[in-house]
Amino acid sequence: MNAKIKVSVIIPVYNAADFLRKCVDSVRHQTLTDIEILLIDDGSTDSSGLLCDALAGEDKRIRVLHKQNEGAGLSRNAGLSLAKGEYISFVDADDTVAPNMLETLYTEAVRSDADMAMTGVNHVGGIVFEGEDVEKFGFETREVFETPEALKRLALGMVGALPEEKEDTRYSYSVWKNIYRRMVIEENGIRFVSERVVASEDMLFLIDFVFCIDRAVGVPGALYNYYRNASSFSKAYQSGRFERAKQQMKEAARRLERKIPPKEFAPYCARQLQAYARVALSQEFMRLKTHPECRAEVNRNVRKILHDPALAAALRAFDIRKLPPKQAVFAVCMKYKAALLLHLLVRMREKAQ
């Protein structure tokens, strides 16, 4: 039976009772049926654990692990230790996937003998601000990465982008829109670090993985649905986000320099760090809308970010005038520490959505 499992879907679950059934149903009803679903209950304090058990009773392909709270990254590691599928997929408990996502990615992976297959993301309800759905990181045509140069381009594009590119990353550093050959993960001991240490455990996992593979394939379309949900760890306000972002980019640079000269990856890392600063500052200003009593704390946090030497170095590392217009304006304001103008820009963007 285990040999027939084509994809193991790992879903970390923490206090997601309001969203979990919709998420799991989107996976259960995939057109690819030879799958297993691993629900990793990360010490939930709501009814999520009970719901995980109930869902397992409804579908024999679902297995549940209850564990102490450690965060999404370490929960995914627990799922990797249980997984038996040929490929691995990661889904967040408050997101959903298109009915054909796993079949599309698995078919393309097998067709190309690829270690990873990738799709795009449908941001439901906007990105930082509320708004219309936005599709990102899709491939216009099927694209295979199999030469050393192509795989280097893939690794760099999962970390960041050059200033003239539209997005802050070329291919996204989120793990949940792809599938991964499990044997590559196991043979190379690839695991997640905790997001309590870095801003995104996904980016470091992806660098480690791409440096171990022979081939990847990108598939047109946006088959993963990412929802704006303020209670999600990855989407909610987080104190100290920028500090973890700095640590993450240090770790990313340490990994990248194994195979790529620093002069090549430095602009990608710099653009990503200023993007993290933009998000952190935006969330600080947005916080005032619902928590005006935190103004003094917000002002301190904003001042600390704007005067951070790492941000100043990132803004000097590339020509910010080449950024897309709105990003360029924000970057110039960060460079000159214009906090009031930044607050105004955030308010204007929020009202425009």
Coordinates of C-alpha atoms in Angstrom, one line a residue, residues 2-323:
N2 CA 2.8 2.4 0.9
A3 CA 4.4 2.0 -2.5
K4 CA 1.2 3.4 -4.1
I5 CA 1.3 6.7 -2.3
K6 CA 2.3 9.3 -4.9
V7 CA 2.2 12.4 -2.7
S8 CA 2.3 12.9 1.1
V9 CA 0.5 16.1 2.0
I10 CA 1.8 17.6 5.3
I11 CA -0.5 20.1 7.0
P12 CA 0.7 21.7 10.3
V13 CA -2.3 22.6 12.4
Y14 CA -2.4 25.2 15.2
N15 CA -5.7 26.7 16.4
A16 CA -7.1 26.4 12.9
A17 CA -10.6 25.0 13.8
D18 CA -12.4 27.7 11.7
F19 CA -10.5 26.8 8.5
L20 CA -9.2 23.2 8.8
R21 CA -12.2 21.3 7.3
K22 CA -12.2 23.5 4.2
C23 CA -8.5 23.1 3.8
V24 CA -8.5 19.3 4.3
D25 CA -11.6 18.9 2.0
S26 CA -9.7 20.6 -0.8
V27 CA -6.9 18.0 -0.4
R28 CA -9.2 15.0 0.1
H29 CA -11.1 15.8 -3.1
Q30 CA -8.0 16.0 -5.3
T31 CA -8.2 14.4 -8.8
L32 CA -5.0 12.5 -7.7
T33 CA -6.3 10.0 -5.2
D34 CA -3.2 8.0 -4.3
I35 CA -2.2 10.4 -1.5
E36 CA -1.8 10.5 2.2
I37 CA -2.7 13.5 4.4
L38 CA -0.7 14.1 7.5
L39 CA -2.3 16.4 10.0
I40 CA 0.3 17.6 12.6
D41 CA -1.6 19.1 15.5
D42 CA 1.0 21.5 17.0
G43 CA -0.4 21.7 20.5
S44 CA -3.6 23.4 19.5
T45 CA -5.6 25.0 22.4
D46 CA -8.9 25.2 20.5
S47 CA -10.9 22.2 19.0
S48 CA -8.4 21.7 16.2
G49 CA -7.0 18.5 17.7
L50 CA -10.5 16.9 18.0
L51 CA -11.3 18.0 14.4
C52 CA -8.1 16.4 13.2
D53 CA -9.2 13.1 14.8
A54 CA -12.7 13.4 13.4
L55 CA -11.4 14.0 9.8
A56 CA -9.1 11.0 10.2
G57 CA -12.2 8.9 11.0
E58 CA -13.8 10.1 7.7
D59 CA -10.9 9.2 5.4
K60 CA -8.4 6.4 5.8
R61 CA -5.8 8.4 3.9
I62 CA -5.6 10.8 6.9
R63 CA -3.2 10.3 9.7
V64 CA -2.9 12.5 12.8
L65 CA 0.1 13.3 15.0
H66 CA -0.6 15.3 18.2
K67 CA 2.6 17.1 19.5
Q68 CA 3.7 19.9 21.8
N69 CA 3.7 23.4 20.3
E70 CA 6.9 24.1 18.4
G71 CA 5.8 26.1 15.3
A72 CA 5.1 25.3 11.7
G73 CA 8.6 24.5 10.6
L74 CA 9.3 21.8 13.3
S75 CA 5.7 20.5 12.7
R76 CA 6.6 19.9 9.1
N77 CA 9.7 18.1 10.2
A78 CA 7.5 15.8 12.2
G79 CA 5.4 15.2 9.2
L80 CA 8.5 14.4 7.1
S81 CA 9.5 11.7 9.6
L82 CA 6.1 10.0 9.0
A83 CA 5.7 10.5 5.2
K84 CA 5.7 7.6 2.9
G85 CA 4.9 9.2 -0.5
E86 CA 7.1 9.5 -3.6
Y87 CA 6.7 13.3 -3.4
I88 CA 5.9 15.7 -0.5
S89 CA 3.5 18.6 -0.5
F90 CA 3.0 21.2 2.2
V91 CA -0.3 23.0 2.8
D92 CA -1.1 25.6 5.5
A93 CA -4.2 24.8 7.5
D94 CA -6.0 28.0 6.6
D95 CA -5.4 27.7 2.8
T96 CA -6.8 25.5 0.1
V97 CA -5.6 23.9 -3.2
A98 CA -7.2 23.7 -6.6
P99 CA -8.8 20.2 -7.2
N100 CA -6.2 19.3 -9.8
M101 CA -3.0 20.7 -8.2
L102 CA -1.5 17.5 -7.0
E103 CA -2.3 15.6 -10.2
T104 CA -0.9 18.4 -12.4
L105 CA 2.3 18.7 -10.4
Y106 CA 2.8 15.0 -10.0
T107 CA 2.2 14.3 -13.7
E108 CA 4.7 17.0 -14.7
A109 CA 7.3 15.8 -12.2
V110 CA 7.1 12.2 -13.5
R111 CA 7.0 13.4 -17.2
S112 CA 10.2 15.4 -16.6
D113 CA 11.8 13.1 -14.0
A114 CA 11.9 16.2 -11.9
D115 CA 12.8 16.4 -8.2
M116 CA 10.5 19.4 -7.8
A117 CA 7.4 20.7 -9.6
M118 CA 6.1 24.2 -9.0
T119 CA 2.9 26.2 -9.6
G120 CA 1.8 29.7 -8.9
V121 CA -0.2 31.2 -6.0
N122 CA -3.7 32.8 -6.0
H123 CA -3.7 35.4 -3.1
V124 CA -7.3 35.4 -2.1
G125 CA -8.4 38.7 -0.7
G126 CA -5.3 40.6 -1.6
I127 CA -1.8 40.5 -0.2
V128 CA -0.7 42.9 2.6
F129 CA -4.0 44.9 2.3
E130 CA -7.5 43.7 1.6
G131 CA -8.4 43.8 -2.0
E132 CA -9.1 41.7 -5.1
D133 CA -7.5 38.2 -5.6
V134 CA -4.0 38.4 -7.1
E135 CA -2.2 35.6 -8.9
K136 CA 1.6 35.6 -8.5
F137 CA 4.7 33.5 -9.3
G138 CA 3.0 31.5 -12.0
F139 CA 4.9 30.3 -15.1
E140 CA 3.7 31.6 -18.5
T141 CA 4.8 28.3 -20.1
R142 CA 6.2 25.0 -18.9
E143 CA 9.8 25.6 -17.8
V144 CA 12.4 23.0 -17.0
F145 CA 15.5 23.8 -14.9
E146 CA 18.2 21.2 -15.4
T147 CA 21.5 22.8 -16.2
P148 CA 23.8 24.2 -13.4
E149 CA 23.1 27.7 -14.6
A150 CA 19.3 27.2 -14.6
L151 CA 19.3 25.7 -11.1
K152 CA 21.4 28.6 -9.9
R153 CA 18.9 31.0 -11.4
L154 CA 16.2 29.0 -9.6
A155 CA 17.9 29.2 -6.2
L156 CA 18.6 33.0 -6.6
G157 CA 15.0 33.6 -7.7
M158 CA 13.6 31.8 -4.6
V159 CA 15.7 34.2 -2.4
G160 CA 15.0 37.5 -4.2
A161 CA 15.1 39.3 -7.5
L162 CA 17.0 41.9 -9.4
P163 CA 15.8 45.5 -8.8
E164 CA 14.2 45.9 -12.2
E165 CA 12.0 42.8 -11.8
K166 CA 8.3 43.2 -10.8
E167 CA 8.3 41.0 -7.7
D168 CA 10.6 40.9 -4.7
T169 CA 11.3 37.3 -5.5
R170 CA 11.2 35.7 -8.9
Y171 CA 9.8 32.3 -8.0
S172 CA 8.7 32.9 -4.3
Y173 CA 10.3 31.4 -1.2
S174 CA 7.1 29.6 0.0
V175 CA 7.2 25.8 0.1
W176 CA 3.5 25.2 -0.2
K177 CA 3.1 25.7 -3.9
N178 CA 5.4 22.9 -4.9
I179 CA 6.0 19.2 -4.6
Y180 CA 9.3 17.7 -3.7
R181 CA 10.8 14.2 -4.2
R182 CA 11.0 12.7 -0.8
M183 CA 14.1 10.7 -1.4
V184 CA 16.1 13.9 -2.0
I185 CA 14.9 15.2 1.3
E186 CA 15.7 12.0 3.2
E187 CA 19.1 11.2 1.5
N188 CA 20.4 14.8 2.2
G189 CA 18.8 15.2 5.7
I190 CA 17.0 18.4 4.7
R191 CA 14.8 19.8 7.4
F192 CA 13.2 23.1 8.4
V193 CA 14.6 25.5 11.0
S194 CA 12.1 27.2 13.4
E195 CA 10.3 30.3 12.2
R196 CA 10.8 31.5 15.8
V197 CA 14.4 32.1 14.8
V198 CA 14.1 33.3 11.2
A199 CA 11.4 35.2 9.4
S200 CA 10.7 32.3 6.9
E201 CA 11.8 28.8 7.4
D202 CA 10.7 28.1 3.9
M203 CA 13.5 30.0 2.1
L204 CA 16.3 28.1 3.8
F205 CA 14.6 24.7 3.1
L206 CA 14.3 25.6 -0.6
I207 CA 18.0 26.7 -0.9
D208 CA 19.1 23.4 0.7
F209 CA 16.7 21.4 -1.5
V210 CA 17.6 23.1 -4.9
F211 CA 21.3 22.6 -4.2
C212 CA 20.7 18.8 -4.1
I213 CA 18.6 18.3 -7.2
D214 CA 19.1 17.6 -10.9
R215 CA 15.9 18.9 -12.3
A216 CA 12.8 21.1 -11.5
V217 CA 9.8 22.0 -13.6
G218 CA 7.5 25.0 -13.5
V219 CA 3.9 24.6 -14.5
P220 CA 1.6 27.4 -15.8
G221 CA -1.3 28.5 -13.6
A222 CA -1.9 29.4 -10.0
L223 CA -3.1 26.2 -8.2
Y224 CA -2.5 27.1 -4.5
N225 CA -5.0 29.4 -2.8
Y226 CA -3.4 31.6 -0.1
Y227 CA -5.9 33.4 2.1
R228 CA -5.6 36.7 3.9
N229 CA -6.3 35.6 7.5
A230 CA -5.1 37.9 10.3
S231 CA -4.9 35.0 12.8
S232 CA -2.3 33.0 10.7
F233 CA 1.2 33.1 12.0
S234 CA 2.6 34.0 8.6
K235 CA 0.1 36.7 7.9
A236 CA -0.4 38.3 11.3
Y237 CA 1.5 41.1 12.9
Q238 CA 4.7 39.8 14.5
S239 CA 6.9 41.6 17.0
G240 CA 10.5 41.4 16.0
R241 CA 9.8 40.3 12.4
F242 CA 12.6 42.4 10.9
E243 CA 15.1 41.1 13.4
R244 CA 14.3 37.5 12.3
A245 CA 14.4 38.6 8.7
K246 CA 18.0 39.8 9.2
Q247 CA 18.9 36.5 10.7
Q248 CA 17.2 34.7 7.9
M249 CA 19.1 36.6 5.2
K250 CA 22.4 35.9 7.0
E251 CA 21.6 32.2 6.9
A252 CA 20.5 32.4 3.3
A253 CA 23.8 34.0 2.3
R254 CA 25.8 31.4 4.2
R255 CA 24.0 28.7 2.3
L256 CA 24.2 30.4 -1.1
E257 CA 27.9 31.0 -0.9
R258 CA 28.5 27.2 -1.0
K259 CA 27.8 27.3 -4.7
I260 CA 27.4 31.0 -5.8
P261 CA 29.8 33.9 -5.5
P262 CA 28.7 36.6 -3.1
K263 CA 28.8 39.3 -5.7
E264 CA 26.2 37.4 -7.6
F265 CA 23.7 36.7 -4.8
A266 CA 24.2 40.0 -2.8
P267 CA 21.7 42.0 -4.9
Y268 CA 19.0 39.3 -4.5
C269 CA 19.5 39.2 -0.7
A270 CA 19.6 43.0 -0.5
R271 CA 16.3 43.4 -2.4
Q272 CA 14.6 40.8 -0.2
L273 CA 15.8 42.4 3.0
Q274 CA 14.4 45.8 2.0
A275 CA 11.2 44.0 1.1
Y276 CA 11.0 42.6 4.6
A277 CA 11.6 46.0 6.0
R278 CA 8.7 47.4 3.8
V279 CA 6.4 44.7 5.2
A280 CA 7.5 45.1 8.8
L281 CA 7.0 48.9 8.6
S282 CA 3.6 48.5 6.9
Q283 CA 2.4 46.2 9.6
E284 CA 3.6 48.6 12.3
F285 CA 1.6 51.4 10.8
M286 CA -1.4 49.2 10.2
R287 CA -1.3 48.2 13.8
L288 CA -2.2 51.7 14.9
K289 CA -5.6 51.4 13.2
T290 CA -6.8 48.8 15.7
H291 CA -4.3 49.5 18.6
P292 CA -3.8 53.3 18.8
E293 CA -2.7 52.9 22.4
C294 CA 0.5 51.3 21.0
R295 CA 1.7 54.5 19.3
A296 CA 4.8 54.9 21.4
E297 CA 5.8 51.3 20.9
V298 CA 5.1 51.5 17.1
N299 CA 7.2 54.7 16.9
R300 CA 10.1 53.0 18.6
N301 CA 9.9 50.0 16.4
V302 CA 9.7 52.1 13.2
R303 CA 12.7 54.2 14.3
K304 CA 14.7 51.0 15.1
I305 CA 14.0 49.5 11.6
L306 CA 14.8 52.8 9.8
H307 CA 18.1 53.2 11.6
D308 CA 19.2 49.6 11.2
P309 CA 22.6 49.3 9.6
A310 CA 21.7 46.1 7.7
L311 CA 18.8 48.0 6.0
A312 CA 21.0 50.9 5.2
A313 CA 23.5 48.5 3.6
A314 CA 20.7 46.8 1.6
L315 CA 19.5 50.1 0.2
R316 CA 23.0 50.9 -0.9
A317 CA 23.5 47.5 -2.5
F318 CA 21.5 48.2 -5.7
D319 CA 20.0 51.1 -7.6
I320 CA 16.6 51.6 -5.9
R321 CA 15.5 53.8 -8.8
K322 CA 15.2 50.6 -10.9
L323 CA 12.5 49.2 -8.6

